[in-house]
Amino acid sequence: MILMTETYTLSDGLVVPKVGFGTYKLNGAQGVNAITSALDVGYRLLDTAVNYENEGTVGQAIARSSVPREKILVSSKLPGRRQHYDDAIATIEESLYRSGLDYFDLYLIHWPNPKTDLYVEAWQALIAAQKFGLIRSIGVSNFLPAHLERLEKETGVMPVINQVELHPYFNQADQRKFDTEHHILTQAWSPLGRSTSNNVLKHPEIVALAEKYHRSAGQIILRWQTQLGVLPIPKSTHVARQRQNLNIFDFELSTEDMATINAISKPDGRIRDQDPAYYEEF
Ligand SMILES: NC(=O)C1=CN([C@@H]2O[C@H](COP(=O)(O)OP(=O)(O)OC[C@H]3O[C@@H](n4cnc5c(N)ncnc54)[C@H](OP(=O)(O)O)[C@@H]3O)[C@@H](O)[C@H]2O)C=CC1
Ligand SMILES: O=C(O)C(=O)[C@@H](O)[C@H](O)C(=O)CO
C-alpha cells in the first residue's frame, strides 16, 4: 500500500509533501535499492546534494521506479567550492547530467560559508538557473537570519525553503520564527538526530510519548516536526522504518505533549560543531 502524505505550499506555489526522504550515505547499488523502496512506499520528495556523490544513484532509482518523474520532487544542493557564478551554473548543469534529469524541482545553496563570502553570487546563479528552466524552486540550507536578510537586500529574492539542522535536541525556535515571518518553509535535516550516540530516539520523554500514542519514537519526533510546520527528511535503508517514518498523518500530539518535546531543546544541542555562523563546508 502506498502511503499518502499531506502537503505544504511554498511561497512560489510549489506543492511539496510534508515529509521527504534523505539520501545522505545512500550510494551505489544499495542506495538505488533503498531509494527505489522509498518511492514504492510513497515518498515523493528526494533530498540529495553534489557533496553526497549520489545524484547518479538518485537518478537511477527514479529511472527504475514505476513512479512517473513528474510525480517526484528532486532537491539537490550546491557545494561551497562552487559558489562563483559561472561555477554554480556549470555545477547545476553537471548535477542534471549526473542524475539524468532535465530539471530539478528544488536546488539549494548547501552552506552559506560566510568566511568565503560568495553566497550572494551563488544565489544570483540560482536565480538565473531558475529563469533558464533548470530549477523550479530555489532555496538555501543552513542560512541564519543575517544571511537571508542579505540575500533579500542584495537580490530582492528570498528563498522559498531553508533546510537546517532540527531535531528535539535543537529545535531552532528563533530560526523557525524568522523563516515563517518571511514566508520561508523550514526543512529539518537529521530530523531523527542521525541516531548518534546521544540518541534522541531513546530520550525518556520521547519514549514515554511513543508508549502513550502507541507509535515509535521516530514517528513521535516526525509528527512533532510537521505540527511545528516543518518538513523533515528522514533517511532510512530499511523499508519498515521508511514506512513508519511516512505513516504519521493519522494521529495528533496534544498541545501539552508538543510543549514537552519543545522543552528538550538546548543551546548546544547540535549533533556536531556546525554553527553556520562560522562553519565552512566545501
Ligand atoms: N543540508 C545539510 O547540511 C544536511 C542535510 N542532511 C539531509 O538530511 C537527511 C536526513 O538526515 P540524516 O543525517 O541522514 O539523519 P536522520 O536523522 O534522518 O537519521 C538517520 C538514521 O536514523 C536511522 N533511522 C531512520 N528511521 C528510524 C526509525 N524510525 N527508528 C530508528 N532509527 C531510524 C537510520 O538508520 P537505518 O538507515 O539503518 O534505518 C539512520 O541511521 C540526510 O540524509 C540528508 O539528505 C543531513 C545533514 C546535513
Ligand atoms: O550531510 C550534509 O548535507 C552536510 O552538510 C554535512 O556537513 C553533514 O552534516 C556531515 O556531517 C558531514 O560529515
Tab-separated table of C-alpha atoms and ligand atoms in Angstrom:
chain	number	residue	atom	x	y	z
A	1	MET	CA	0.000	0.000	0.000
A	2	ILE	CA	1.343	3.442	-0.967
A	3	LEU	CA	1.260	5.911	1.917
A	4	MET	CA	-0.095	9.389	1.143
A	5	THR	CA	1.267	12.488	2.830
A	6	GLU	CA	-0.247	15.868	3.476
A	7	THR	CA	1.367	18.823	1.672
A	8	TYR	CA	2.745	22.335	2.180
A	9	THR	CA	2.534	25.035	-0.491
A	10	LEU	CA	5.710	27.098	-0.824
A	11	SER	CA	5.575	30.876	-1.296
A	12	ASP	CA	6.191	30.432	-5.053
A	13	GLY	CA	3.305	27.953	-5.363
A	14	LEU	CA	5.286	24.672	-5.444
A	15	VAL	CA	3.380	21.973	-3.566
A	16	VAL	CA	5.654	19.698	-1.509
A	17	PRO	CA	4.927	16.699	0.735
A	18	LYS	CA	5.144	17.296	4.486
A	19	VAL	CA	7.780	14.540	4.787
A	20	GLY	CA	10.631	13.916	2.330
A	21	PHE	CA	13.371	11.294	2.069
A	22	GLY	CA	17.023	11.976	2.961
A	23	THR	CA	19.697	10.220	0.897
A	24	TYR	CA	22.995	11.076	2.602
A	25	LYS	CA	25.156	7.895	2.588
A	26	LEU	CA	22.835	6.137	0.134
A	27	ASN	CA	25.233	5.392	-2.715
A	28	GLY	CA	25.690	2.793	-5.426
A	29	ALA	CA	23.514	-0.289	-5.876
A	30	GLN	CA	22.420	-0.380	-2.223
A	31	GLY	CA	21.469	3.273	-2.464
A	32	VAL	CA	19.418	2.652	-5.602
A	33	ASN	CA	17.576	-0.174	-3.814
A	34	ALA	CA	16.877	1.976	-0.728
A	35	ILE	CA	15.625	4.942	-2.762
A	36	THR	CA	13.514	2.758	-5.063
A	37	SER	CA	11.985	1.219	-1.967
A	38	ALA	CA	11.265	4.698	-0.563
A	39	LEU	CA	9.452	5.646	-3.786
A	40	ASP	CA	7.462	2.396	-3.600
A	41	VAL	CA	6.454	3.202	-0.019
A	42	GLY	CA	5.163	6.637	-1.069
A	43	TYR	CA	7.962	9.221	-0.633
A	44	ARG	CA	7.735	11.861	-3.343
A	45	LEU	CA	10.489	14.295	-2.288
A	46	LEU	CA	14.122	13.127	-2.517
A	47	ASP	CA	16.910	15.180	-0.935
A	48	THR	CA	20.389	14.868	-2.431
A	49	ALA	CA	23.496	17.069	-2.831
A	50	VAL	CA	26.589	17.292	-5.001
A	51	ASN	CA	28.600	16.505	-1.872
A	52	TYR	CA	26.738	13.219	-1.276
A	53	GLU	CA	28.150	11.922	-4.586
A	54	ASN	CA	24.853	10.160	-5.183
A	55	GLU	CA	22.923	12.299	-7.666
A	56	GLY	CA	23.506	9.425	-10.151
A	57	THR	CA	22.133	6.960	-7.609
A	58	VAL	CA	19.031	9.108	-7.117
A	59	GLY	CA	18.550	9.439	-10.891
A	60	GLN	CA	18.953	5.686	-11.356
A	61	ALA	CA	16.330	4.960	-8.677
A	62	ILE	CA	13.913	7.355	-10.398
A	63	ALA	CA	14.595	5.748	-13.784
A	64	ARG	CA	13.927	2.266	-12.363
A	65	SER	CA	10.854	3.271	-10.383
A	66	SER	CA	7.338	2.886	-11.715
A	67	VAL	CA	6.516	6.333	-10.286
A	68	PRO	CA	6.490	8.907	-13.128
A	69	ARG	CA	9.242	11.564	-12.932
A	70	GLU	CA	6.709	14.402	-12.801
A	71	LYS	CA	5.209	12.956	-9.605
A	72	ILE	CA	8.585	13.114	-7.826
A	73	LEU	CA	10.283	16.230	-6.432
A	74	VAL	CA	14.067	16.123	-6.564
A	75	SER	CA	16.115	18.541	-4.485
A	76	SER	CA	19.908	18.952	-4.738
A	77	LYS	CA	22.497	21.333	-3.247
A	78	LEU	CA	25.355	23.483	-4.465
A	79	PRO	CA	28.643	22.846	-2.615
A	80	GLY	CA	30.706	25.626	-1.063
A	81	ARG	CA	33.586	25.252	-3.510
A	82	ARG	CA	31.267	26.082	-6.458
A	83	GLN	CA	29.740	29.381	-5.308
A	84	HIS	CA	31.259	31.616	-8.021
A	85	TYR	CA	28.517	32.436	-10.556
A	86	ASP	CA	29.934	30.512	-13.544
A	87	ASP	CA	30.952	27.540	-11.375
A	88	ALA	CA	27.476	27.400	-9.883
A	89	ILE	CA	25.729	27.339	-13.282
A	90	ALA	CA	28.128	24.639	-14.550
A	91	THR	CA	27.609	22.599	-11.372
A	92	ILE	CA	23.827	22.717	-11.686
A	93	GLU	CA	24.132	21.504	-15.279
A	94	GLU	CA	26.507	18.730	-14.174
A	95	SER	CA	24.111	17.743	-11.385
A	96	LEU	CA	21.414	17.335	-14.034
A	97	TYR	CA	23.664	15.263	-16.322
A	98	ARG	CA	24.692	13.036	-13.420
A	99	SER	CA	21.123	12.444	-12.318
A	100	GLY	CA	19.820	12.050	-15.873
A	101	LEU	CA	17.130	14.645	-15.191
A	102	ASP	CA	16.014	17.633	-17.303
A	103	TYR	CA	15.269	19.819	-14.305
A	104	PHE	CA	15.420	19.917	-10.504
A	105	ASP	CA	12.316	20.745	-8.528
A	106	LEU	CA	14.460	22.387	-5.858
A	107	TYR	CA	18.089	23.432	-5.677
A	108	LEU	CA	19.632	24.841	-2.504
A	109	ILE	CA	22.878	26.569	-1.560
A	110	HIS	CA	24.254	23.912	0.815
A	111	TRP	CA	26.010	26.180	3.343
A	112	PRO	CA	26.457	29.969	3.436
A	113	ASN	CA	30.204	29.715	4.172
A	114	PRO	CA	30.349	33.301	5.482
A	115	LYS	CA	34.134	33.460	5.535
A	116	THR	CA	34.292	32.619	1.813
A	117	ASP	CA	31.536	35.223	1.366
A	118	LEU	CA	30.277	34.162	-2.052
A	119	TYR	CA	26.745	33.119	-1.154
A	120	VAL	CA	25.102	36.193	-2.721
A	121	GLU	CA	26.885	35.454	-6.018
A	122	ALA	CA	25.768	31.811	-5.756
A	123	TRP	CA	22.213	32.991	-5.122
A	124	GLN	CA	22.316	35.122	-8.280
A	125	ALA	CA	23.310	31.970	-10.180
A	126	LEU	CA	20.366	30.032	-8.728
A	127	ILE	CA	18.017	32.876	-9.717
A	128	ALA	CA	19.398	32.704	-13.269
A	129	ALA	CA	19.222	28.888	-13.393
A	130	GLN	CA	15.566	29.121	-12.397
A	131	LYS	CA	14.971	31.565	-15.274
A	132	PHE	CA	16.783	29.163	-17.659
A	133	GLY	CA	14.345	26.402	-16.596
A	134	LEU	CA	16.961	24.197	-14.901
A	135	ILE	CA	15.303	24.515	-11.468
A	136	ARG	CA	11.662	25.011	-10.495
A	137	SER	CA	12.185	26.451	-6.996
A	138	ILE	CA	15.260	27.857	-5.298
A	139	GLY	CA	16.241	27.712	-1.666
A	140	VAL	CA	19.075	27.541	0.820
A	141	SER	CA	20.364	25.347	3.612
A	142	ASN	CA	21.932	26.298	6.925
A	143	PHE	CA	21.223	30.019	6.444
A	144	LEU	CA	20.908	32.236	9.522
A	145	PRO	CA	18.616	35.308	9.565
A	146	ALA	CA	21.513	37.652	8.719
A	147	HIS	CA	22.387	35.608	5.615
A	148	LEU	CA	18.760	35.578	4.472
A	149	GLU	CA	18.338	39.307	5.041
A	150	ARG	CA	21.407	39.950	2.929
A	151	LEU	CA	20.065	37.833	0.057
A	152	GLU	CA	16.846	39.813	0.063
A	153	LYS	CA	18.614	43.172	0.326
A	154	GLU	CA	21.092	42.466	-2.490
A	155	THR	CA	18.915	40.462	-4.912
A	156	GLY	CA	15.301	41.205	-3.933
A	157	VAL	CA	14.607	37.453	-3.919
A	158	MET	CA	14.018	35.420	-0.762
A	159	PRO	CA	14.498	31.624	-0.775
A	160	VAL	CA	11.295	29.578	-0.520
A	161	ILE	CA	12.911	26.953	1.690
A	162	ASN	CA	15.653	26.852	4.354
A	163	GLN	CA	16.943	23.384	5.288
A	164	VAL	CA	18.514	23.433	8.757
A	165	GLU	CA	19.560	21.024	11.499
A	166	LEU	CA	16.394	20.426	13.504
A	167	HIS	CA	15.532	17.681	15.999
A	168	PRO	CA	14.333	17.649	19.621
A	169	TYR	CA	17.817	18.497	20.943
A	170	PHE	CA	17.975	21.543	18.657
A	171	ASN	CA	14.536	22.800	17.720
A	172	GLN	CA	15.508	26.073	16.019
A	173	ALA	CA	12.681	28.132	17.583
A	174	ASP	CA	14.194	31.502	16.594
A	175	GLN	CA	15.141	30.416	13.068
A	176	ARG	CA	11.675	28.941	12.536
A	177	LYS	CA	10.061	32.193	13.664
A	178	PHE	CA	12.220	34.207	11.262
A	179	ASP	CA	11.548	31.798	8.379
A	180	THR	CA	7.787	31.864	8.961
A	181	GLU	CA	7.712	35.662	9.130
A	182	HIS	CA	9.477	35.720	5.745
A	183	HIS	CA	7.290	33.016	4.120
A	184	ILE	CA	10.182	30.548	4.042
A	185	LEU	CA	9.418	26.891	4.755
A	186	THR	CA	11.822	25.350	7.280
A	187	GLN	CA	13.085	21.884	6.378
A	188	ALA	CA	14.641	19.645	9.050
A	189	TRP	CA	17.899	17.839	8.334
A	190	SER	CA	18.897	14.965	10.587
A	191	PRO	CA	15.297	15.102	11.904
A	192	LEU	CA	15.928	11.968	13.991
A	193	GLY	CA	19.262	13.237	15.241
A	194	ARG	CA	21.095	10.840	12.905
A	195	SER	CA	20.897	8.089	15.606
A	196	THR	CA	24.054	9.353	17.239
A	197	SER	CA	25.479	8.036	20.495
A	198	ASN	CA	23.451	10.735	22.255
A	199	ASN	CA	20.384	9.107	20.722
A	200	VAL	CA	17.325	11.351	20.849
A	201	LEU	CA	15.158	8.362	19.858
A	202	LYS	CA	15.947	6.979	23.329
A	203	HIS	CA	15.229	10.179	25.257
A	204	PRO	CA	12.896	9.233	28.160
A	205	GLU	CA	10.264	11.877	27.268
A	206	ILE	CA	10.171	10.685	23.647
A	207	VAL	CA	9.993	7.029	24.707
A	208	ALA	CA	7.131	7.846	27.123
A	209	LEU	CA	5.210	9.636	24.360
A	210	ALA	CA	5.789	6.703	21.996
A	211	GLU	CA	4.187	4.439	24.606
A	212	LYS	CA	1.321	6.864	25.198
A	213	TYR	CA	0.436	7.211	21.481
A	214	HIS	CA	1.307	3.587	20.560
A	215	ARG	CA	3.771	4.861	17.981
A	216	SER	CA	7.524	4.558	17.507
A	217	ALA	CA	9.885	7.218	18.858
A	218	GLY	CA	10.688	8.200	15.274
A	219	GLN	CA	7.029	8.741	14.484
A	220	ILE	CA	6.592	10.962	17.569
A	221	ILE	CA	9.515	13.166	16.511
A	222	LEU	CA	8.459	13.423	12.870
A	223	ARG	CA	4.866	14.170	13.847
A	224	TRP	CA	6.131	16.904	16.225
A	225	GLN	CA	8.087	18.450	13.344
A	226	THR	CA	5.115	18.521	10.968
A	227	GLN	CA	2.901	20.014	13.715
A	228	LEU	CA	5.539	22.763	14.039
A	229	GLY	CA	5.069	23.428	10.315
A	230	VAL	CA	8.460	21.934	9.456
A	231	LEU	CA	9.303	19.463	6.652
A	232	PRO	CA	11.554	16.615	7.909
A	233	ILE	CA	13.610	14.479	5.504
A	234	PRO	CA	14.415	11.265	7.449
A	235	LYS	CA	16.788	8.763	5.875
A	236	SER	CA	16.435	5.028	6.314
A	237	THR	CA	17.763	1.998	4.481
A	238	HIS	CA	15.069	-0.233	5.990
A	239	VAL	CA	11.696	-0.458	4.324
A	240	ALA	CA	9.830	-0.923	7.628
A	241	ARG	CA	11.363	2.294	9.005
A	242	GLN	CA	10.805	4.122	5.715
A	243	ARG	CA	7.164	3.176	6.013
A	244	GLN	CA	6.754	4.157	9.667
A	245	ASN	CA	8.524	7.494	9.110
A	246	LEU	CA	5.925	8.417	6.480
A	247	ASN	CA	2.976	6.997	8.373
A	248	ILE	CA	2.367	9.919	10.743
A	249	PHE	CA	-0.785	11.538	9.432
A	250	ASP	CA	-3.406	9.611	11.400
A	251	PHE	CA	-2.653	10.879	14.902
A	252	GLU	CA	-2.046	14.238	16.571
A	253	LEU	CA	0.128	15.263	19.515
A	254	SER	CA	-1.640	17.360	22.136
A	255	THR	CA	-0.524	20.938	22.832
A	256	GLU	CA	0.901	19.759	26.160
A	257	ASP	CA	2.909	16.970	24.540
A	258	MET	CA	4.205	19.354	21.858
A	259	ALA	CA	5.427	21.586	24.700
A	260	THR	CA	7.134	18.611	26.376
A	261	ILE	CA	9.157	17.918	23.212
A	262	ASN	CA	9.886	21.617	22.675
A	263	ALA	CA	11.401	21.731	26.186
A	264	ILE	CA	14.040	19.072	25.338
A	265	SER	CA	15.973	21.518	23.147
A	266	LYS	CA	19.226	23.009	24.410
A	267	PRO	CA	21.524	25.745	23.030
A	268	ASP	CA	24.416	23.309	22.487
A	269	GLY	CA	22.186	20.590	21.046
A	270	ARG	CA	23.738	20.422	17.573
A	271	ILE	CA	24.986	16.954	16.548
A	272	ARG	CA	28.379	18.307	15.501
A	273	ASP	CA	30.237	21.590	15.735
A	274	GLN	CA	28.465	23.014	12.671
A	275	ASP	CA	27.249	26.512	13.521
A	276	PRO	CA	26.641	28.219	10.134
A	277	ALA	CA	27.906	31.482	11.642
A	278	TYR	CA	31.433	30.132	11.213
A	279	TYR	CA	31.294	26.574	9.808
A	280	GLU	CA	32.540	26.285	6.212
A	281	GLU	CA	31.821	23.208	4.094
A	282	PHE	CA	33.428	22.742	0.686
B	1	LIG	N1	21.655	20.365	4.464
B	1	LIG	C1	22.503	19.781	5.274
B	1	LIG	O1	23.509	20.399	5.681
B	1	LIG	C2	22.266	18.393	5.708
B	1	LIG	C3	21.294	17.644	5.096
B	1	LIG	N2	21.033	16.357	5.503
B	1	LIG	C4	19.925	15.639	4.833
B	1	LIG	O2	19.019	15.188	5.835
B	1	LIG	C5	18.798	13.796	5.673
B	1	LIG	C6	18.437	13.129	6.984
B	1	LIG	O3	19.467	13.298	7.931
B	1	LIG	P1	20.457	12.124	8.384
B	1	LIG	O4	21.706	12.787	8.816
B	1	LIG	O5	20.524	11.113	7.315
B	1	LIG	O6	19.824	11.560	9.704
B	1	LIG	P2	18.359	11.116	10.231
B	1	LIG	O7	18.046	11.990	11.373
B	1	LIG	O8	17.408	11.001	9.105
B	1	LIG	O9	18.692	9.705	10.822
B	1	LIG	C7	19.085	8.640	10.004
B	1	LIG	C8	19.494	7.491	10.924
B	1	LIG	O10	18.365	7.100	11.715
B	1	LIG	C9	18.037	5.742	11.471
B	1	LIG	N3	16.578	5.685	11.429
B	1	LIG	C10	15.751	6.133	10.449
B	1	LIG	N4	14.467	5.976	10.792
B	1	LIG	C11	14.452	5.397	12.015
B	1	LIG	C12	13.436	4.992	12.893
B	1	LIG	N5	12.138	5.154	12.582
B	1	LIG	N6	13.779	4.423	14.071
B	1	LIG	C13	15.093	4.266	14.397
B	1	LIG	N7	16.098	4.648	13.619
B	1	LIG	C14	15.790	5.205	12.428
B	1	LIG	C15	18.703	5.380	10.167
B	1	LIG	O11	19.092	4.027	10.198
B	1	LIG	P3	18.724	2.994	9.007
B	1	LIG	O12	19.149	3.627	7.720
B	1	LIG	O13	19.537	1.792	9.398
B	1	LIG	O14	17.245	2.781	9.105
B	1	LIG	C16	19.948	6.267	10.184
B	1	LIG	O15	20.973	5.677	10.952
B	1	LIG	C17	20.114	13.313	5.067
B	1	LIG	O16	20.018	12.000	4.559
B	1	LIG	C18	20.360	14.391	4.053
B	1	LIG	O17	19.545	14.187	2.921
B	1	LIG	C19	21.734	15.803	6.543
B	1	LIG	C20	22.734	16.504	7.172
B	1	LIG	C21	23.090	17.858	6.813
B	2	LIG	O1	25.183	15.964	5.060
B	2	LIG	C1	25.208	17.150	4.760
B	2	LIG	O2	24.356	17.653	3.990
B	2	LIG	C2	26.240	18.036	5.305
B	2	LIG	O3	26.173	19.208	5.080
B	2	LIG	C3	27.370	17.503	6.124
B	2	LIG	O4	28.100	18.553	6.728
B	2	LIG	C4	26.964	16.610	7.201
B	2	LIG	O5	26.269	17.385	8.135
B	2	LIG	C5	28.120	15.927	7.823
B	2	LIG	O6	28.065	15.684	8.965
B	2	LIG	C6	29.277	15.522	7.011
B	2	LIG	O7	30.154	14.770	7.794
